[in-house]
Amino acid sequence: MCGIVGIIGGGPVAGQIVEALKRLEYRGYDSAGIATLEDGRLERRRAQGKLRNLAERLEKEPLAGHIGIGHTRWATHGRPTENNAHPHASDKLAVVHNGIIENFRELREELRGKGHVFATETDTEVVAHLVTEEMRQGKGPQDAVAAALPRLRGAFALAFVFDGYPDLLIGARQGAPLAVGHGEGEMYVGSDALALAPFTSEITYLDDGDWVVLTRDGAVFHDANGSIVKRTRLRSQASAFLVDKGNHRHFMAKEIHEQPEVVGRTLAHYLDMSAGAVRLPFELPFDPAKLSRITITACGTAYYAGLVAKYWFERFARLPVEIDVASEFRYRDAPMPEGGLMIVVSQSGETADTLASLRYAKENGQHTLSVVNVPTSTIARECDVVAPTLAGPEIGVASTKAFTCQLSVLACLAIAFGHARGALSREAEAKLVSDLIAVPGLLAEAIKSTAATEKLAHTLSKARDVLYLGRGVSYPLALEGALKLKEISYIHAEGYAAGELKHGPIALIDEAMPVIVIAPSDPVLEKTVSNMQEVSARGGRIILVSDNNAMHEAAVNVEAHLVMPDMAPDFAPIVYAAPIQLIAYYTAVVMGKDVDQPRNLAKSVTVE
Ligand code: F6R
């Protein structure tokens, strides 16, 4: 949700800021802006829409300053207009902001009472005026920021530059991520290390409540009480990853095709292939045999990964699993059992609701484990143990490779817990592990369904609504399929447990609505086949995603069959995810949609 960057450079910084913003555009892309200091005076350029609009503006009206801040926005307060774009400024400073200032209304009223005039609909503008007010009372920039920060409620990250101060940049973090980059006579601040990767790999993450004063000589960190503190300098791996599309038209296509490799890499991290066993790459600070229950919470696609894992933990480890979306869980006041484990799943590791659920679980005495893709994220740093996914940076807003890597890690955890609890025999574990080892190869085969999917996309693109059905572990995949389609093609889609069809949604079936059935050859195939027959009897259009055996069993007329390889059914969701993603991808491409940056969305949801 919004990307922020700041640079104190050795020469003009606007170009570098745009480059960093490109790497942050996944966080929001409805407007962008830059402020630099030219001859000590603040100058701003802002533009509505994608970052390229700002880049074009800068070509016509360049900024020459050697210090500056930049922002790419995902609107929360106020429409995505140029006027609402960051940086927001006063005669004394400019500020960029990620997150939400919850008490902005009361602060705005107070400041209006002191004569401040507001020019935008944003919550951010109160920060500019609040610090300005402190400066008008005679404080220097640092003291003014220190006085203003405790008055702000909400989760946010901020970066400031000040008129007349060409060697000073201040950053602050409360609930939203912020990283400092250390260069040679240059200093940087950014929403993540990825943004700073072209400039430096020496990174320090701010702790929650920290603020930092940057000059060309370095960084001085302060905690929430204003005391000077030391924060560890790390070597970031971010620069090792090239953020480009390779030979693909979109990041999403690249990331779908990367899955055999990154799922293989992730599995290799957790499996002892020769012993046919799971070897967790970390010590568990609890005994899985003594767990009373698992609670899983996450948002969106990560939640669906958790929903698949519920079936696995229950089946392999005989552990009861409670699961809820994080935005509900955090406010439910849920009782948590003694000896319980909370698993949170998150690609970014920064999702506000997931983080709040993790904190709730900790306060309620749970062990905590996170499955995250960004090992330096807040969630990773706050939980007892981190189970990393090795998907590499995911840039496409629609999650693809992070999902299949999350599933891979969760499958390994379920097997490890099954082993530890004596619920899986050595042979059963070895069989599951050998099934998992086959997954990357099967994924590569599944991705070859591309040609059939492209053809199918032409008919799907004309649909108004699409229904996805699945049973057992394929049910969460039906939900994920519907989410993928709606978020990038804007076609209305619903996912349903196939058994629920006759309890309502069957009323929707007619010749116009495609029904995508996910039905691997598994123990519930027969039941799903009955549901397909019910659809067929009502003239419904079935698109079957399954192996040839299931197609044969189904014995119904289908409009299309996306042929999946034969495989052991437990891990079908990891392999069947590929055609589900490709259906959404090609449909959106055929419809000419902005696949990597769909409207209204952002990659990292650090606001509630
Ligand atoms: C959908 C998608 C979102 C995310 C959700 C959680 O394609 O990407 O639904 O899965 O916003 O994000 P993370 O995993 O970063 O917590």
Coordinates of C-alpha atoms and ligand atoms in Angstrom, one line a residue:
M1 CA 0.0 0.0 0.0
C2 CA 2.0 3.0 -1.3
G3 CA 5.7 2.9 -1.8
I4 CA 8.0 5.5 -0.4
V5 CA 11.6 6.3 -1.1
G6 CA 14.1 9.0 -0.1
I7 CA 17.6 9.7 -1.3
I8 CA 20.4 12.0 -0.1
G9 CA 22.7 11.7 -3.2
G10 CA 26.0 12.9 -4.6
G11 CA 24.3 14.3 -7.7
P12 CA 20.7 14.8 -9.0
V13 CA 18.5 12.2 -7.5
A14 CA 15.2 12.4 -9.4
G15 CA 16.2 9.6 -11.9
Q16 CA 17.2 7.3 -9.0
I17 CA 14.0 8.0 -7.2
V18 CA 12.0 7.1 -10.3
E19 CA 14.0 3.9 -10.7
A20 CA 13.4 3.0 -7.0
L21 CA 9.7 3.8 -7.4
K22 CA 9.5 1.4 -10.4
R23 CA 10.4 -1.4 -8.0
L24 CA 7.8 -0.2 -5.5
E25 CA 5.0 0.3 -8.0
Y26 CA 3.6 -3.1 -7.0
R27 CA 2.5 -1.3 -3.7
G28 CA 0.2 1.1 -5.5
Y29 CA 0.0 2.8 -8.9
D30 CA -2.8 5.3 -9.1
S31 CA -0.5 8.4 -8.8
A32 CA 3.1 9.3 -8.1
G33 CA 5.2 12.2 -7.1
I34 CA 8.7 13.5 -6.2
A35 CA 10.0 16.4 -4.2
T36 CA 13.6 17.5 -4.3
L37 CA 15.5 20.5 -2.9
E38 CA 17.0 22.8 -5.6
D39 CA 19.2 25.5 -4.2
G40 CA 17.8 24.7 -0.8
R41 CA 14.2 25.2 -1.9
L42 CA 11.5 22.5 -2.2
E43 CA 10.3 21.7 -5.7
R44 CA 7.6 19.1 -6.5
R45 CA 6.4 17.2 -9.5
R46 CA 3.3 15.0 -9.3
A47 CA 1.1 13.1 -11.8
Q48 CA -2.1 11.1 -11.8
G49 CA -2.0 7.5 -12.9
K50 CA 1.0 5.2 -13.5
L51 CA 4.6 6.1 -12.7
R52 CA 5.3 6.5 -16.4
N53 CA 3.1 9.7 -16.4
L54 CA 5.4 11.2 -13.7
A55 CA 8.5 10.1 -15.6
E56 CA 7.2 11.9 -18.7
R57 CA 6.4 15.0 -16.7
L58 CA 10.0 15.0 -15.3
E59 CA 11.4 14.8 -18.8
K60 CA 9.6 18.0 -19.7
E61 CA 10.1 19.7 -16.3
P62 CA 13.2 18.1 -14.7
L63 CA 14.2 18.3 -11.1
A64 CA 17.9 18.9 -10.3
G65 CA 18.0 18.5 -6.5
H66 CA 20.6 16.2 -4.8
I67 CA 18.2 15.2 -2.1
G68 CA 14.6 14.1 -2.5
I69 CA 11.6 11.9 -1.7
G70 CA 9.2 10.0 -3.9
H71 CA 5.9 8.1 -3.6
T72 CA 3.7 5.8 -5.6
R73 CA 0.2 5.8 -4.2
W74 CA -2.7 3.4 -3.5
A75 CA -5.4 5.8 -2.5
T76 CA -7.1 5.4 0.9
H77 CA -8.2 9.0 1.7
G78 CA -9.2 11.0 -1.3
R79 CA -9.4 10.2 -5.0
P80 CA -6.3 9.3 -7.0
T81 CA -5.9 12.8 -8.5
E82 CA -2.7 14.9 -9.0
N83 CA -3.7 17.1 -6.2
N84 CA -4.0 14.2 -3.7
A85 CA -0.7 12.7 -4.9
H86 CA 2.2 12.7 -2.5
P87 CA 4.6 14.4 -1.6
H88 CA 2.4 16.7 0.4
A89 CA 4.1 20.0 1.3
S90 CA 4.0 23.2 3.3
D91 CA 6.4 26.2 3.1
K92 CA 8.7 24.2 5.4
L93 CA 8.7 20.6 4.3
A94 CA 7.5 17.8 2.1
V95 CA 6.4 14.4 3.3
V96 CA 5.5 11.0 1.7
H97 CA 3.4 8.5 3.6
N98 CA 2.4 4.9 3.5
G99 CA -0.5 3.7 5.7
I100 CA -3.3 5.5 7.5
I101 CA -3.4 8.3 10.0
E102 CA -6.5 7.2 11.9
N103 CA -7.0 10.5 13.9
F104 CA -6.5 12.8 10.9
R105 CA -9.9 14.4 11.3
E106 CA -9.4 15.6 14.8
L107 CA -5.8 16.8 14.0
R108 CA -7.1 18.6 10.9
E109 CA -9.7 20.5 13.0
E110 CA -7.2 21.4 15.6
L111 CA -4.7 22.7 12.9
R112 CA -7.5 24.6 11.1
G113 CA -8.1 26.3 14.3
K114 CA -4.5 27.5 14.3
G115 CA -4.9 28.9 10.8
H116 CA -3.7 26.0 8.6
V117 CA -5.4 25.7 5.2
F118 CA -5.7 22.2 3.8
A119 CA -5.5 21.7 0.0
T120 CA -6.2 18.0 -0.4
E121 CA -8.6 15.2 0.7
T122 CA -5.8 13.1 2.2
D123 CA -4.9 12.1 5.7
T124 CA -1.2 12.6 5.0
E125 CA -1.6 16.4 4.7
V126 CA -2.2 16.6 8.5
V127 CA 1.3 15.2 9.0
A128 CA 2.8 18.0 6.9
H129 CA 0.9 20.7 8.8
L130 CA 1.5 19.1 12.2
V131 CA 5.2 19.1 11.8
T132 CA 5.1 22.6 10.2
E133 CA 3.1 23.9 13.2
E134 CA 5.9 22.5 15.5
M135 CA 8.5 24.3 13.4
R136 CA 6.5 27.5 13.5
Q137 CA 6.7 27.3 17.3
G138 CA 10.5 27.5 16.9
K139 CA 11.6 23.8 16.8
G140 CA 14.1 22.5 14.3
P141 CA 13.1 19.7 11.9
Q142 CA 14.3 16.9 14.1
D143 CA 12.5 18.2 17.3
A144 CA 9.4 19.0 15.3
V145 CA 9.1 15.5 13.9
A146 CA 9.9 14.0 17.4
A147 CA 7.1 16.1 18.8
A148 CA 4.6 15.3 16.1
L149 CA 5.0 11.5 15.8
P150 CA 3.5 10.6 19.2
R151 CA 0.3 12.5 18.2
L152 CA -0.3 10.3 15.1
R153 CA -2.5 7.2 15.5
G154 CA -2.5 4.4 13.0
A155 CA -0.1 2.3 11.0
F156 CA 2.3 4.3 8.8
A157 CA 5.7 4.9 7.4
L158 CA 6.9 8.5 6.6
A159 CA 9.8 10.3 4.9
F160 CA 10.4 14.0 5.2
V161 CA 12.7 16.6 3.6
F162 CA 12.9 20.2 4.7
D163 CA 13.1 23.5 2.9
G164 CA 16.5 25.0 3.5
Y165 CA 18.1 21.7 4.8
P166 CA 19.9 20.1 1.8
D167 CA 21.6 17.4 4.0
L168 CA 18.7 16.1 6.1
L169 CA 16.1 13.4 5.5
I170 CA 13.9 12.0 8.3
G171 CA 12.1 8.6 8.2
A172 CA 9.6 7.1 10.7
R173 CA 8.0 3.8 11.1
Q174 CA 4.9 2.7 13.0
G175 CA 3.3 -0.5 11.8
A176 CA 4.3 -0.1 8.1
P177 CA 7.8 -1.2 6.9
L178 CA 10.7 1.1 6.3
A179 CA 14.3 0.3 5.5
V180 CA 17.5 2.5 5.5
G181 CA 20.1 1.9 2.8
H182 CA 23.7 2.8 3.4
G183 CA 25.8 4.0 0.5
E184 CA 29.2 5.7 0.0
G185 CA 28.5 9.4 0.8
E186 CA 24.8 8.7 -0.1
M187 CA 21.9 7.5 2.1
Y188 CA 18.6 6.0 1.2
V189 CA 15.3 5.1 2.7
G190 CA 12.6 3.0 1.2
S191 CA 9.5 0.8 1.8
D192 CA 11.6 -2.3 1.2
A193 CA 15.1 -3.4 0.4
L194 CA 14.1 -4.3 -3.2
A195 CA 13.5 -0.6 -4.0
L196 CA 17.0 0.2 -2.8
A197 CA 18.7 -2.8 -4.4
P198 CA 20.2 -0.9 -7.4
F199 CA 22.0 1.4 -5.0
T200 CA 23.1 -0.6 -2.0
S201 CA 22.8 -4.0 -0.4
E202 CA 23.6 -2.6 3.1
I203 CA 20.3 -2.3 4.8
T204 CA 19.0 -1.5 8.3
Y205 CA 15.3 -2.1 9.1
L206 CA 13.6 0.2 11.5
D207 CA 11.8 -1.4 14.4
D208 CA 8.2 -0.4 15.1
G209 CA 8.1 3.1 16.6
D210 CA 11.6 4.0 15.4
W211 CA 12.5 7.2 13.5
V212 CA 15.7 7.9 11.8
V213 CA 17.7 11.0 10.9
L214 CA 19.7 10.7 7.7
T215 CA 22.5 12.9 6.5
R216 CA 25.3 12.2 3.9
D217 CA 27.4 11.0 6.9
G218 CA 25.0 8.2 7.9
A219 CA 22.0 7.4 10.0
V220 CA 21.0 8.0 13.6
F221 CA 18.2 5.8 14.8
H222 CA 15.8 6.7 17.6
D223 CA 13.2 4.6 19.3
A224 CA 9.7 5.6 20.2
N225 CA 10.9 7.4 23.4
G226 CA 13.4 9.4 21.4
S227 CA 16.5 7.6 22.7
I228 CA 19.3 7.0 20.3
V229 CA 19.4 3.2 19.6
K230 CA 21.6 0.8 17.5
R231 CA 19.9 -1.2 14.8
T232 CA 21.6 -4.0 13.0
R233 CA 23.0 -3.5 9.5
L234 CA 22.2 -6.5 7.2
R235 CA 23.4 -7.5 3.8
S236 CA 20.2 -7.7 1.7
Q237 CA 19.7 -10.5 -0.8
A238 CA 17.3 -8.3 -2.8
S239 CA 19.8 -7.3 -5.4
A240 CA 20.4 -10.9 -6.3
F241 CA 17.0 -10.9 -7.9
L242 CA 16.5 -9.2 -11.2
V243 CA 13.2 -7.5 -11.3
D244 CA 12.4 -7.9 -15.0
K245 CA 10.0 -9.9 -17.1
G246 CA 12.5 -12.0 -19.0
N247 CA 10.9 -13.2 -22.2
H248 CA 7.4 -12.8 -20.9
R249 CA 4.8 -10.1 -21.6
H250 CA 3.9 -9.8 -18.0
F251 CA 5.4 -10.5 -14.6
M252 CA 2.4 -12.7 -13.9
A253 CA 3.2 -14.9 -16.8
K254 CA 6.9 -15.1 -15.8
E255 CA 5.9 -15.9 -12.2
I256 CA 3.5 -18.7 -13.3
H257 CA 6.2 -20.2 -15.4
E258 CA 8.8 -19.9 -12.7
Q259 CA 6.8 -22.2 -10.4
P260 CA 8.4 -25.6 -11.2
E261 CA 11.7 -24.0 -10.3
V262 CA 10.7 -22.1 -7.1
V263 CA 8.5 -24.9 -5.8
G264 CA 11.5 -27.2 -6.4
R265 CA 13.8 -24.9 -4.6
T266 CA 11.4 -24.5 -1.6
L267 CA 10.8 -28.2 -1.3
A268 CA 14.5 -28.9 -1.4
H269 CA 14.9 -26.6 1.6
Y270 CA 12.5 -28.8 3.6
L271 CA 13.0 -32.3 2.3
D272 CA 15.7 -34.8 2.7
M273 CA 15.2 -36.3 -0.7
S274 CA 17.5 -39.3 -0.2
A275 CA 16.0 -40.2 3.2
G276 CA 12.5 -39.7 1.9
A277 CA 11.7 -37.5 4.9
V278 CA 10.9 -33.9 5.9
R279 CA 13.8 -32.1 7.6
L280 CA 12.7 -28.8 8.8
P281 CA 15.5 -26.2 8.3
F282 CA 14.8 -24.7 11.8
E283 CA 14.3 -25.9 15.4
L284 CA 10.7 -25.9 16.5
P285 CA 10.3 -24.0 19.8
F286 CA 7.4 -26.4 20.7
D287 CA 6.7 -30.1 20.5
P288 CA 4.1 -30.8 17.7
A289 CA 3.1 -33.9 19.7
K290 CA 1.8 -31.7 22.5
L291 CA -0.2 -29.2 20.4
S292 CA -3.9 -29.1 21.2
R293 CA -4.9 -27.2 18.1
I294 CA -3.7 -25.2 15.1
T295 CA -5.3 -21.9 14.2
I296 CA -4.5 -20.6 10.7
T297 CA -5.2 -17.1 9.6
A298 CA -4.3 -15.1 6.5
C299 CA -5.9 -12.9 3.8
G300 CA -6.9 -13.6 0.2
T301 CA -4.8 -16.1 -1.7
A302 CA -2.7 -16.8 1.4
Y303 CA -5.9 -17.7 3.2
Y304 CA -6.8 -20.2 0.5
A305 CA -3.3 -21.8 0.9
G306 CA -4.2 -22.1 4.6
L307 CA -7.5 -23.7 3.8
V308 CA -5.8 -26.4 1.7
A309 CA -3.4 -26.9 4.7
K310 CA -6.3 -27.5 7.0
Y311 CA -7.1 -30.7 5.1
W312 CA -3.4 -31.7 5.3
F313 CA -2.9 -31.0 9.0
E314 CA -6.1 -32.8 9.9
R315 CA -5.4 -35.8 7.6
F316 CA -1.6 -36.2 8.1
A317 CA -1.1 -35.0 11.7
R318 CA -4.6 -35.7 13.1
L319 CA -4.6 -32.2 14.5
P320 CA -7.8 -30.1 14.7
V321 CA -7.4 -26.9 12.7
E322 CA -9.4 -23.7 13.0
I323 CA -9.1 -21.2 10.1
D324 CA -10.4 -17.8 9.5
V325 CA -9.6 -14.7 7.4
A326 CA -7.5 -12.4 9.4
S327 CA -9.8 -9.4 9.1
E328 CA -12.5 -11.4 10.9
F329 CA -10.2 -13.3 13.3
R330 CA -8.6 -10.2 14.8
Y331 CA -11.9 -8.8 16.0
R332 CA -13.7 -12.0 17.0
D333 CA -12.3 -12.1 20.5
A334 CA -11.7 -15.8 19.8
P335 CA -10.8 -18.0 22.8
M336 CA -7.4 -19.7 22.2
P337 CA -6.6 -23.0 23.7
E338 CA -3.6 -23.6 25.9
G339 CA -0.8 -25.3 23.9
G340 CA -2.2 -24.1 20.6
L341 CA -0.2 -23.0 17.6
M342 CA -1.1 -20.0 15.4
I343 CA 0.2 -20.3 11.8
V344 CA 0.0 -17.1 9.7
V345 CA 0.6 -17.2 6.0
S346 CA 1.7 -14.1 4.1
Q347 CA 3.6 -13.4 0.9
S348 CA 4.6 -9.9 1.9
G349 CA 4.8 -10.5 5.7
E350 CA 3.3 -7.0 6.1
T351 CA -0.4 -7.5 5.7
A352 CA -2.0 -5.4 8.5
D353 CA -4.8 -7.8 9.4
T354 CA -2.6 -10.9 9.4
L355 CA 0.0 -9.1 11.6
A356 CA -2.7 -8.0 14.0
S357 CA -4.0 -11.6 14.3
L358 CA -0.4 -12.8 15.0
R359 CA -0.1 -10.3 17.8
Y360 CA -3.5 -11.4 19.2
A361 CA -2.4 -15.0 19.2
K362 CA 0.9 -14.1 21.0
E363 CA -1.0 -12.1 23.6
N364 CA -3.2 -15.2 24.1
G365 CA -0.3 -17.5 24.8
Q366 CA -0.1 -19.3 21.5
H367 CA 3.1 -20.6 19.8
T368 CA 3.4 -18.7 16.5
L369 CA 4.8 -19.8 13.2
S370 CA 4.7 -17.8 10.0
V371 CA 5.0 -18.9 6.4
V372 CA 6.3 -15.9 4.6
N373 CA 8.1 -14.9 1.4
V374 CA 9.9 -11.9 2.8
P375 CA 12.2 -13.1 5.6
T376 CA 12.9 -9.5 6.8
S377 CA 9.2 -8.6 7.0
T378 CA 7.5 -7.6 10.2
I379 CA 5.5 -10.8 10.5
A380 CA 8.7 -12.8 10.1
R381 CA 10.4 -10.8 12.8
E382 CA 7.6 -11.0 15.3
C383 CA 6.7 -14.7 15.3
D384 CA 8.4 -17.5 17.2
V385 CA 9.6 -19.3 14.1
V386 CA 9.7 -18.5 10.4
A387 CA 9.0 -21.1 7.7
P388 CA 10.3 -19.3 4.6
T389 CA 8.9 -19.7 1.1
L390 CA 11.7 -19.4 -1.5
A391 CA 9.6 -17.9 -4.3
G392 CA 11.8 -14.9 -4.8
P393 CA 10.2 -11.4 -5.3
E394 CA 6.6 -11.7 -6.6
I395 CA 5.9 -8.5 -8.6
G396 CA 2.6 -9.3 -10.4
V397 CA -0.2 -8.1 -8.1
A398 CA -2.1 -11.4 -8.4
S399 CA -0.3 -13.9 -6.3
T400 CA 0.8 -17.1 -8.2
K401 CA 4.2 -18.5 -7.3
A402 CA 3.9 -17.4 -3.7
F403 CA 0.7 -19.5 -3.4
T404 CA 2.3 -22.7 -4.7
C405 CA 5.4 -22.2 -2.5
Q406 CA 3.1 -21.5 0.5
L407 CA 1.3 -24.8 -0.2
S408 CA 4.7 -26.6 -0.6
V409 CA 5.9 -25.4 2.9
L410 CA 2.6 -26.1 4.5
A411 CA 2.6 -29.7 3.1
C412 CA 6.1 -30.2 4.5
L413 CA 5.0 -28.9 7.9
A414 CA 1.9 -31.1 8.0
I415 CA 4.0 -34.2 7.2
A416 CA 6.6 -33.2 9.8
F417 CA 3.9 -32.7 12.4
G418 CA 2.3 -36.1 11.4
H419 CA 5.6 -37.8 11.9
A420 CA 6.2 -36.1 15.3
R421 CA 2.7 -37.0 16.5
G422 CA 3.1 -40.6 15.4
A423 CA 0.1 -40.1 13.1
L424 CA 2.2 -41.1 10.0
S425 CA 4.2 -44.3 9.7
R426 CA 7.7 -44.1 8.3
E427 CA 6.3 -45.6 5.1
A428 CA 3.4 -43.2 4.9
E429 CA 5.8 -40.3 5.3
A430 CA 8.2 -41.6 2.7
K431 CA 5.3 -42.1 0.2
L432 CA 4.1 -38.5 0.8
V433 CA 7.6 -37.1 0.4
S434 CA 8.1 -39.0 -2.9
D435 CA 4.7 -37.6 -4.1
L436 CA 6.0 -34.1 -3.2
I437 CA 9.3 -34.6 -5.0
A438 CA 7.3 -35.3 -8.1
V439 CA 5.4 -32.0 -7.9
P440 CA 7.8 -29.6 -9.7
G441 CA 7.9 -31.9 -12.7
L442 CA 4.2 -32.3 -12.7
L443 CA 3.8 -28.5 -12.4
A444 CA 5.9 -28.1 -15.5
E445 CA 3.6 -30.5 -17.4
A446 CA 0.5 -28.7 -16.1
I447 CA 1.9 -25.4 -17.4
K448 CA 1.9 -27.0 -20.9
S449 CA -1.9 -26.7 -20.9
T450 CA -1.2 -23.2 -22.0
A451 CA -2.4 -23.6 -25.6
A452 CA -5.8 -25.1 -24.6
T453 CA -6.1 -22.4 -22.0
E454 CA -5.5 -19.6 -24.5
K455 CA -8.3 -21.0 -26.7
L456 CA -10.6 -21.2 -23.7
A457 CA -9.8 -17.6 -22.7
H458 CA -11.6 -16.4 -25.9
T459 CA -14.9 -17.9 -24.8
L460 CA -14.5 -17.0 -21.1
S461 CA -13.8 -13.4 -21.9
K462 CA -17.4 -13.1 -23.2
A463 CA -18.9 -14.5 -19.9
R464 CA -20.5 -12.3 -17.4
D465 CA -20.2 -14.7 -14.5
V466 CA -18.2 -17.9 -14.0
L467 CA -18.7 -20.6 -11.3
Y468 CA -15.8 -22.6 -10.0
L469 CA -16.5 -26.0 -8.2
G470 CA -14.2 -28.3 -6.2
R471 CA -14.3 -30.8 -3.3
G472 CA -11.9 -31.6 -0.6
V473 CA -8.5 -30.0 -1.3
S474 CA -9.9 -28.8 -4.6
Y475 CA -12.5 -26.6 -2.9
P476 CA -10.0 -23.9 -1.8
L477 CA -8.6 -24.0 -5.3
A478 CA -12.1 -23.3 -6.6
L479 CA -12.1 -20.2 -4.4
E480 CA -8.6 -19.2 -5.5
G481 CA -9.6 -19.7 -9.2
A482 CA -12.6 -17.4 -8.8
L483 CA -10.4 -14.8 -7.0
K484 CA -7.8 -14.9 -9.7
L485 CA -10.3 -14.4 -12.5
K486 CA -12.2 -11.6 -10.9
E487 CA -9.1 -9.6 -9.7
I488 CA -7.4 -9.4 -13.1
S489 CA -10.3 -9.8 -15.7
Y490 CA -13.0 -8.1 -13.6
I491 CA -15.4 -10.9 -14.6
H492 CA -17.6 -11.8 -11.7
A493 CA -16.7 -15.3 -10.4
E494 CA -17.7 -17.5 -7.5
G495 CA -16.0 -20.5 -6.0
Y496 CA -18.1 -23.1 -4.3
A497 CA -17.7 -26.5 -2.6
A498 CA -19.2 -28.8 -5.2
G499 CA -21.5 -30.4 -2.6
E500 CA -23.0 -27.0 -1.9
L501 CA -24.3 -26.6 -5.5
K502 CA -27.7 -27.9 -4.9
H503 CA -28.1 -25.7 -1.8
G504 CA -28.5 -22.6 -3.9
P505 CA -26.0 -21.8 -6.7
I506 CA -27.5 -24.5 -9.0
A507 CA -30.3 -21.9 -9.7
L508 CA -27.6 -19.9 -11.6
I509 CA -26.9 -22.7 -14.1
D510 CA -27.9 -22.0 -17.7
E511 CA -26.3 -22.1 -21.2
A512 CA -24.5 -18.8 -20.6
M513 CA -22.5 -19.5 -17.5
P514 CA -19.3 -21.5 -17.7
V515 CA -18.8 -23.8 -14.7
I516 CA -15.1 -24.7 -14.1
V517 CA -14.8 -28.0 -12.3
I518 CA -11.6 -28.9 -10.6
A519 CA -11.7 -32.6 -10.2
P520 CA -8.5 -34.7 -9.9
S521 CA -8.8 -38.5 -9.5
D522 CA -9.2 -38.5 -5.7
P523 CA -11.5 -40.2 -3.2
V524 CA -14.2 -37.6 -3.7
L525 CA -14.2 -37.7 -7.5
E526 CA -17.3 -39.8 -7.7
K527 CA -19.2 -37.2 -5.7
T528 CA -17.9 -34.4 -7.9
V529 CA -19.0 -36.4 -11.0
S530 CA -22.6 -36.4 -9.6
N531 CA -22.4 -32.6 -9.3
M532 CA -21.1 -32.4 -12.9
Q533 CA -24.1 -34.5 -14.1
E534 CA -26.4 -32.1 -12.3
V535 CA -24.9 -29.2 -14.1
S536 CA -25.0 -31.0 -17.4
A537 CA -28.6 -32.0 -17.0
R538 CA -29.5 -28.3 -16.8
G539 CA -27.6 -27.4 -19.9
G540 CA -24.6 -26.0 -18.1
R541 CA -21.3 -25.4 -19.8
I542 CA -18.6 -27.5 -18.1
I543 CA -14.9 -26.8 -18.3
L544 CA -13.1 -29.7 -16.6
V545 CA -9.7 -29.4 -15.1
S546 CA -8.6 -32.9 -14.4
D547 CA -6.6 -36.0 -15.6
N548 CA -7.8 -38.3 -18.3
N549 CA -9.1 -40.8 -15.9
A550 CA -11.4 -38.3 -14.2
M551 CA -12.6 -37.2 -17.7
H552 CA -13.4 -40.8 -18.5
E553 CA -15.3 -41.3 -15.1
A554 CA -17.2 -38.1 -15.6
A555 CA -18.8 -39.3 -18.8
V556 CA -20.5 -35.9 -19.4
N557 CA -20.2 -33.6 -22.3
V558 CA -17.7 -30.9 -21.6
E559 CA -17.0 -27.7 -23.4
A560 CA -13.3 -27.9 -22.7
H561 CA -10.9 -30.3 -20.9
L562 CA -7.6 -28.9 -19.5
V563 CA -5.7 -32.2 -19.3
M564 CA -3.7 -32.6 -16.1
P565 CA -1.0 -35.2 -15.5
D566 CA -1.8 -38.3 -13.4
M567 CA -0.6 -37.8 -9.9
A568 CA -1.2 -38.7 -6.3
P569 CA -4.2 -36.7 -5.3
D570 CA -3.1 -35.1 -1.9
F571 CA -0.9 -32.5 -3.5
A572 CA -3.0 -31.8 -6.6
P573 CA -3.7 -28.2 -5.5
I574 CA -0.1 -27.3 -6.0
V575 CA -0.2 -28.6 -9.6
Y576 CA -3.7 -27.7 -10.5
A577 CA -3.0 -24.1 -9.4
A578 CA -1.2 -23.6 -12.7
P579 CA -4.2 -24.0 -15.1
I580 CA -6.3 -22.0 -12.7
Q581 CA -3.8 -19.1 -12.8
L582 CA -3.4 -19.5 -16.6
I583 CA -7.2 -19.4 -17.2
A584 CA -7.4 -16.0 -15.4
Y585 CA -4.2 -14.7 -17.0
Y586 CA -5.2 -15.5 -20.6
T587 CA -8.7 -14.3 -20.1
A588 CA -7.5 -10.9 -18.8
V589 CA -4.9 -10.7 -21.7
V590 CA -7.6 -11.4 -24.3
M591 CA -9.7 -8.7 -22.7
G592 CA -6.8 -6.2 -22.8
K593 CA -6.7 -5.7 -19.1
D594 CA -3.7 -4.5 -17.1
V595 CA -2.7 -7.9 -15.8
D596 CA 0.2 -7.0 -13.5
Q597 CA -1.5 -3.9 -12.0
P598 CA -5.2 -4.5 -12.0
R599 CA -7.4 -1.6 -11.1
N600 CA -8.0 -0.7 -7.4
L601 CA -5.5 -3.3 -6.1
A602 CA -2.0 -3.2 -4.6
K603 CA 0.4 -5.9 -3.8
S604 CA 1.1 -5.2 -0.1
V605 CA -1.9 -4.4 2.0
T606 CA -0.5 -2.6 5.0
V607 CA -3.8 -0.9 5.9
E608 CA -6.9 -2.6 7.4
Ligands
F6R1 C1 -4.6 -12.2 -4.6 C2 -3.6 -11.7 -3.7 C3 -4.1 -11.3 -2.4 C4 -3.1 -11.6 -1.3 C5 -3.5 -11.0 0.1 C6 -2.5 -11.4 1.2 O1 -3.9 -12.6 -5.8 O2 -2.4 -11.6 -4.0 O3 -5.3 -11.9 -2.1 O4 -2.9 -13.0 -1.2 O5 -3.6 -9.6 -0.1 O6 -1.3 -10.8 1.0 P1 0.0 -11.4 1.7 O7 0.2 -12.8 1.3 O8 1.1 -10.5 1.3 O9 -0.3 -11.3 3.2

